[in-house]
């Protein structure tokens, strides 16, 4: 985020699941054109480091009542590791983290469906074969 208050410096990656999003002017959009130079998952990790976040905090200023980074994002110095193995390890970790975050909602849905499946018309039906013990919260 380039503009805002507490969200300035917040980073995210857009995936194929984010096809219906609104891109507003207060969001900086970086696109990696040559993954041989820097990989997008590595860039996300670099932008998320405390070192870069402290630079962002130091470079932001208030315009009217909203904090902004403006064009000062061009002054950021990214701590790119020189070791290619370390860069690849970081890239792999971020890739795995994103994959796990994408899998979490599906796993949650599958787990809930094992308790009380939802029928085609979105009505929860109790399975006659399953045994259920019902409890009341706060007792």
PDB file of C-alpha atoms in Angstrom:
ATOM      1  CA  UNK A   1       0.000   0.000   0.000  1.00  0.00           C
ATOM      2  CA  UNK A   2       1.284   3.428  -0.906  1.00  0.00           C
ATOM      3  CA  UNK A   3      -1.446   5.513   0.772  1.00  0.00           C
ATOM      4  CA  UNK A   4      -3.426   5.011   3.945  1.00  0.00           C
ATOM      5  CA  UNK A   5      -2.575   5.070   7.590  1.00  0.00           C
ATOM      6  CA  UNK A   6      -1.603   1.808   9.228  1.00  0.00           C
ATOM      7  CA  UNK A   7      -1.612  -0.130   5.914  1.00  0.00           C
ATOM      8  CA  UNK A   8       1.272   1.745   4.262  1.00  0.00           C
ATOM      9  CA  UNK A   9       3.930  -0.885   3.605  1.00  0.00           C
ATOM     10  CA  UNK A  10       1.551  -3.848   3.635  1.00  0.00           C
ATOM     11  CA  UNK A  11       2.448  -6.361   0.928  1.00  0.00           C
ATOM     12  CA  UNK A  12       0.507  -9.107  -0.847  1.00  0.00           C
ATOM     13  CA  UNK A  13       0.755 -11.203  -3.972  1.00  0.00           C
ATOM     14  CA  UNK A  14      -1.995 -11.526  -6.570  1.00  0.00           C
ATOM     15  CA  UNK A  15      -2.688 -15.113  -7.639  1.00  0.00           C
ATOM     16  CA  UNK A  16      -5.060 -16.696 -10.122  1.00  0.00           C
ATOM     17  CA  UNK A  17      -7.677 -16.838  -7.331  1.00  0.00           C
ATOM     18  CA  UNK A  18      -7.690 -13.028  -7.261  1.00  0.00           C
ATOM     19  CA  UNK A  19      -9.133 -12.498 -10.720  1.00  0.00           C
ATOM     20  CA  UNK A  20     -11.952 -10.222  -9.590  1.00  0.00           C
ATOM     21  CA  UNK A  21     -10.187  -7.425  -7.728  1.00  0.00           C
ATOM     22  CA  UNK A  22     -10.290  -3.653  -7.869  1.00  0.00           C
ATOM     23  CA  UNK A  23      -6.914  -1.998  -8.278  1.00  0.00           C
ATOM     24  CA  UNK A  24      -7.030   1.486  -6.812  1.00  0.00           C
ATOM     25  CA  UNK A  25      -4.476   4.280  -7.045  1.00  0.00           C
ATOM     26  CA  UNK A  26      -3.328   3.903  -3.445  1.00  0.00           C
ATOM     27  CA  UNK A  27      -2.015   0.399  -4.181  1.00  0.00           C
ATOM     28  CA  UNK A  28       1.413   0.029  -5.751  1.00  0.00           C
ATOM     29  CA  UNK A  29       1.541  -2.795  -8.271  1.00  0.00           C
ATOM     30  CA  UNK A  30       4.872  -4.450  -9.061  1.00  0.00           C
ATOM     31  CA  UNK A  31       5.117  -7.031 -11.813  1.00  0.00           C
ATOM     32  CA  UNK A  32       8.208  -9.172 -12.354  1.00  0.00           C
ATOM     33  CA  UNK A  33       8.957  -9.343 -16.064  1.00  0.00           C
ATOM     34  CA  UNK A  34      12.194 -11.321 -15.833  1.00  0.00           C
ATOM     35  CA  UNK A  35      12.236 -14.019 -13.159  1.00  0.00           C
ATOM     36  CA  UNK A  36      15.932 -14.612 -13.907  1.00  0.00           C
ATOM     37  CA  UNK A  37      16.645 -11.194 -12.374  1.00  0.00           C
ATOM     38  CA  UNK A  38      14.293 -11.577  -9.375  1.00  0.00           C
ATOM     39  CA  UNK A  39      11.484 -14.017  -8.691  1.00  0.00           C
ATOM     40  CA  UNK A  40       8.108 -12.612  -7.597  1.00  0.00           C
ATOM     41  CA  UNK A  41       7.964 -14.676  -4.394  1.00  0.00           C
ATOM     42  CA  UNK A  42      11.439 -13.482  -3.424  1.00  0.00           C
ATOM     43  CA  UNK A  43      10.372  -9.873  -4.093  1.00  0.00           C
ATOM     44  CA  UNK A  44       7.375 -10.353  -1.786  1.00  0.00           C
ATOM     45  CA  UNK A  45       9.665 -11.659   0.952  1.00  0.00           C
ATOM     46  CA  UNK A  46      12.125  -8.779   0.526  1.00  0.00           C
ATOM     47  CA  UNK A  47       9.362  -6.162   0.679  1.00  0.00           C
ATOM     48  CA  UNK A  48       8.017  -7.819   3.841  1.00  0.00           C
ATOM     49  CA  UNK A  49      11.275  -7.699   5.815  1.00  0.00           C
ATOM     50  CA  UNK A  50      11.496  -5.500   8.920  1.00  0.00           C
ATOM     51  CA  UNK A  51      14.413  -3.638   7.284  1.00  0.00           C
ATOM     52  CA  UNK A  52      12.304  -2.576   4.285  1.00  0.00           C
ATOM     53  CA  UNK A  53       9.248  -1.866   6.447  1.00  0.00           C
ATOM     54  CA  UNK A  54      11.352   0.463   8.623  1.00  0.00           C
ATOM     55  CA  UNK A  55      12.528   2.266   5.478  1.00  0.00           C
ATOM     56  CA  UNK A  56       8.907   2.640   4.379  1.00  0.00           C
ATOM     57  CA  UNK A  57       7.943   3.994   7.784  1.00  0.00           C
ATOM     58  CA  UNK A  58      10.810   6.509   7.662  1.00  0.00           C
ATOM     59  CA  UNK A  59       9.976   7.671   4.119  1.00  0.00           C
ATOM     60  CA  UNK A  60       6.233   8.151   4.500  1.00  0.00           C
ATOM     61  CA  UNK A  61       4.757  11.595   4.997  1.00  0.00           C
ATOM     62  CA  UNK A  62       1.323  13.032   5.646  1.00  0.00           C
ATOM     63  CA  UNK A  63      -0.558  14.578   2.763  1.00  0.00           C
ATOM     64  CA  UNK A  64      -3.650  16.298   4.141  1.00  0.00           C
ATOM     65  CA  UNK A  65      -4.711  13.709   6.725  1.00  0.00           C
ATOM     66  CA  UNK A  66      -3.570  10.525   4.965  1.00  0.00           C
ATOM     67  CA  UNK A  67      -0.097   9.043   5.211  1.00  0.00           C
ATOM     68  CA  UNK A  68       1.548   8.336   1.880  1.00  0.00           C
ATOM     69  CA  UNK A  69       4.773   6.941   0.526  1.00  0.00           C
ATOM     70  CA  UNK A  70       4.314   8.796  -2.748  1.00  0.00           C
ATOM     71  CA  UNK A  71       7.157   8.192  -5.179  1.00  0.00           C
ATOM     72  CA  UNK A  72       9.609   7.517  -2.380  1.00  0.00           C
ATOM     73  CA  UNK A  73       9.183   3.776  -2.902  1.00  0.00           C
ATOM     74  CA  UNK A  74      11.867   4.188  -5.585  1.00  0.00           C
ATOM     75  CA  UNK A  75      14.382   4.970  -2.794  1.00  0.00           C
ATOM     76  CA  UNK A  76      13.903   1.636  -1.008  1.00  0.00           C
ATOM     77  CA  UNK A  77      16.987  -0.541  -0.692  1.00  0.00           C
ATOM     78  CA  UNK A  78      16.122  -4.237  -0.810  1.00  0.00           C
ATOM     79  CA  UNK A  79      18.310  -6.700   1.145  1.00  0.00           C
ATOM     80  CA  UNK A  80      18.786  -9.239  -1.666  1.00  0.00           C
ATOM     81  CA  UNK A  81      20.890 -12.185  -0.438  1.00  0.00           C
ATOM     82  CA  UNK A  82      23.989 -12.786  -2.572  1.00  0.00           C
ATOM     83  CA  UNK A  83      23.848 -16.568  -2.095  1.00  0.00           C
ATOM     84  CA  UNK A  84      21.695 -18.085  -4.886  1.00  0.00           C
ATOM     85  CA  UNK A  85      20.869 -21.094  -2.697  1.00  0.00           C
ATOM     86  CA  UNK A  86      19.502 -18.825   0.023  1.00  0.00           C
ATOM     87  CA  UNK A  87      17.468 -16.841  -2.526  1.00  0.00           C
ATOM     88  CA  UNK A  88      15.998 -20.118  -3.822  1.00  0.00           C
ATOM     89  CA  UNK A  89      15.250 -21.338  -0.294  1.00  0.00           C
ATOM     90  CA  UNK A  90      13.401 -18.084   0.486  1.00  0.00           C
ATOM     91  CA  UNK A  91      11.492 -18.328  -2.814  1.00  0.00           C
ATOM     92  CA  UNK A  92      10.529 -21.936  -2.079  1.00  0.00           C
ATOM     93  CA  UNK A  93       9.371 -21.041   1.447  1.00  0.00           C
ATOM     94  CA  UNK A  94       7.141 -18.216   0.193  1.00  0.00           C
ATOM     95  CA  UNK A  95       5.771 -20.459  -2.580  1.00  0.00           C
ATOM     96  CA  UNK A  96       4.954 -23.161  -0.023  1.00  0.00           C
ATOM     97  CA  UNK A  97       3.347 -20.627   2.332  1.00  0.00           C
ATOM     98  CA  UNK A  98       1.078 -19.350  -0.437  1.00  0.00           C
ATOM     99  CA  UNK A  99       0.132 -22.900  -1.424  1.00  0.00           C
ATOM    100  CA  UNK A 100      -0.776 -23.728   2.178  1.00  0.00           C
ATOM    101  CA  UNK A 101      -2.836 -20.551   2.567  1.00  0.00           C
ATOM    102  CA  UNK A 102      -4.689 -21.411  -0.634  1.00  0.00           C
ATOM    103  CA  UNK A 103      -5.349 -24.968   0.568  1.00  0.00           C
ATOM    104  CA  UNK A 104      -6.618 -23.947   4.024  1.00  0.00           C
ATOM    105  CA  UNK A 105     -10.172 -22.859   3.017  1.00  0.00           C
ATOM    106  CA  UNK A 106     -10.703 -26.045   1.004  1.00  0.00           C
ATOM    107  CA  UNK A 107      -9.462 -28.234   3.856  1.00  0.00           C
ATOM    108  CA  UNK A 108     -11.720 -26.334   6.268  1.00  0.00           C
ATOM    109  CA  UNK A 109     -14.730 -26.904   3.997  1.00  0.00           C
ATOM    110  CA  UNK A 110     -13.935 -30.617   3.622  1.00  0.00           C
ATOM    111  CA  UNK A 111     -13.644 -30.961   7.409  1.00  0.00           C
ATOM    112  CA  UNK A 112     -16.983 -29.238   8.051  1.00  0.00           C
ATOM    113  CA  UNK A 113     -18.625 -31.382   5.373  1.00  0.00           C
ATOM    114  CA  UNK A 114     -17.542 -34.520   7.271  1.00  0.00           C
ATOM    115  CA  UNK A 115     -19.588 -33.374  10.269  1.00  0.00           C
ATOM    116  CA  UNK A 116     -22.842 -32.327   8.595  1.00  0.00           C
ATOM    117  CA  UNK A 117     -22.792 -32.377   4.792  1.00  0.00           C
ATOM    118  CA  UNK A 118     -24.656 -29.730   2.843  1.00  0.00           C
ATOM    119  CA  UNK A 119     -27.110 -31.046   0.272  1.00  0.00           C
ATOM    120  CA  UNK A 120     -27.448 -29.687  -3.257  1.00  0.00           C
ATOM    121  CA  UNK A 121     -30.049 -27.132  -2.142  1.00  0.00           C
ATOM    122  CA  UNK A 122     -27.735 -25.768   0.615  1.00  0.00           C
ATOM    123  CA  UNK A 123     -29.695 -27.416   3.439  1.00  0.00           C
ATOM    124  CA  UNK A 124     -27.641 -29.153   6.098  1.00  0.00           C
ATOM    125  CA  UNK A 125     -28.779 -32.733   6.533  1.00  0.00           C
ATOM    126  CA  UNK A 126     -27.884 -35.074   9.368  1.00  0.00           C
ATOM    127  CA  UNK A 127     -26.548 -38.405   8.221  1.00  0.00           C
ATOM    128  CA  UNK A 128     -28.804 -41.222   9.466  1.00  0.00           C
ATOM    129  CA  UNK A 129     -25.779 -43.530   9.631  1.00  0.00           C
ATOM    130  CA  UNK A 130     -23.609 -41.186  11.692  1.00  0.00           C
ATOM    131  CA  UNK A 131     -23.717 -40.882  15.451  1.00  0.00           C
ATOM    132  CA  UNK A 132     -23.915 -37.348  16.808  1.00  0.00           C
ATOM    133  CA  UNK A 133     -23.487 -36.136  20.332  1.00  0.00           C
ATOM    134  CA  UNK A 134     -24.987 -32.710  20.736  1.00  0.00           C
ATOM    135  CA  UNK A 135     -23.643 -30.240  23.255  1.00  0.00           C
ATOM    136  CA  UNK A 136     -24.513 -26.749  24.306  1.00  0.00           C
ATOM    137  CA  UNK A 137     -21.789 -24.095  24.477  1.00  0.00           C
ATOM    138  CA  UNK A 138     -21.106 -22.456  27.850  1.00  0.00           C
ATOM    139  CA  UNK A 139     -22.127 -25.525  29.869  1.00  0.00           C
TER     140      UNK A 139
END
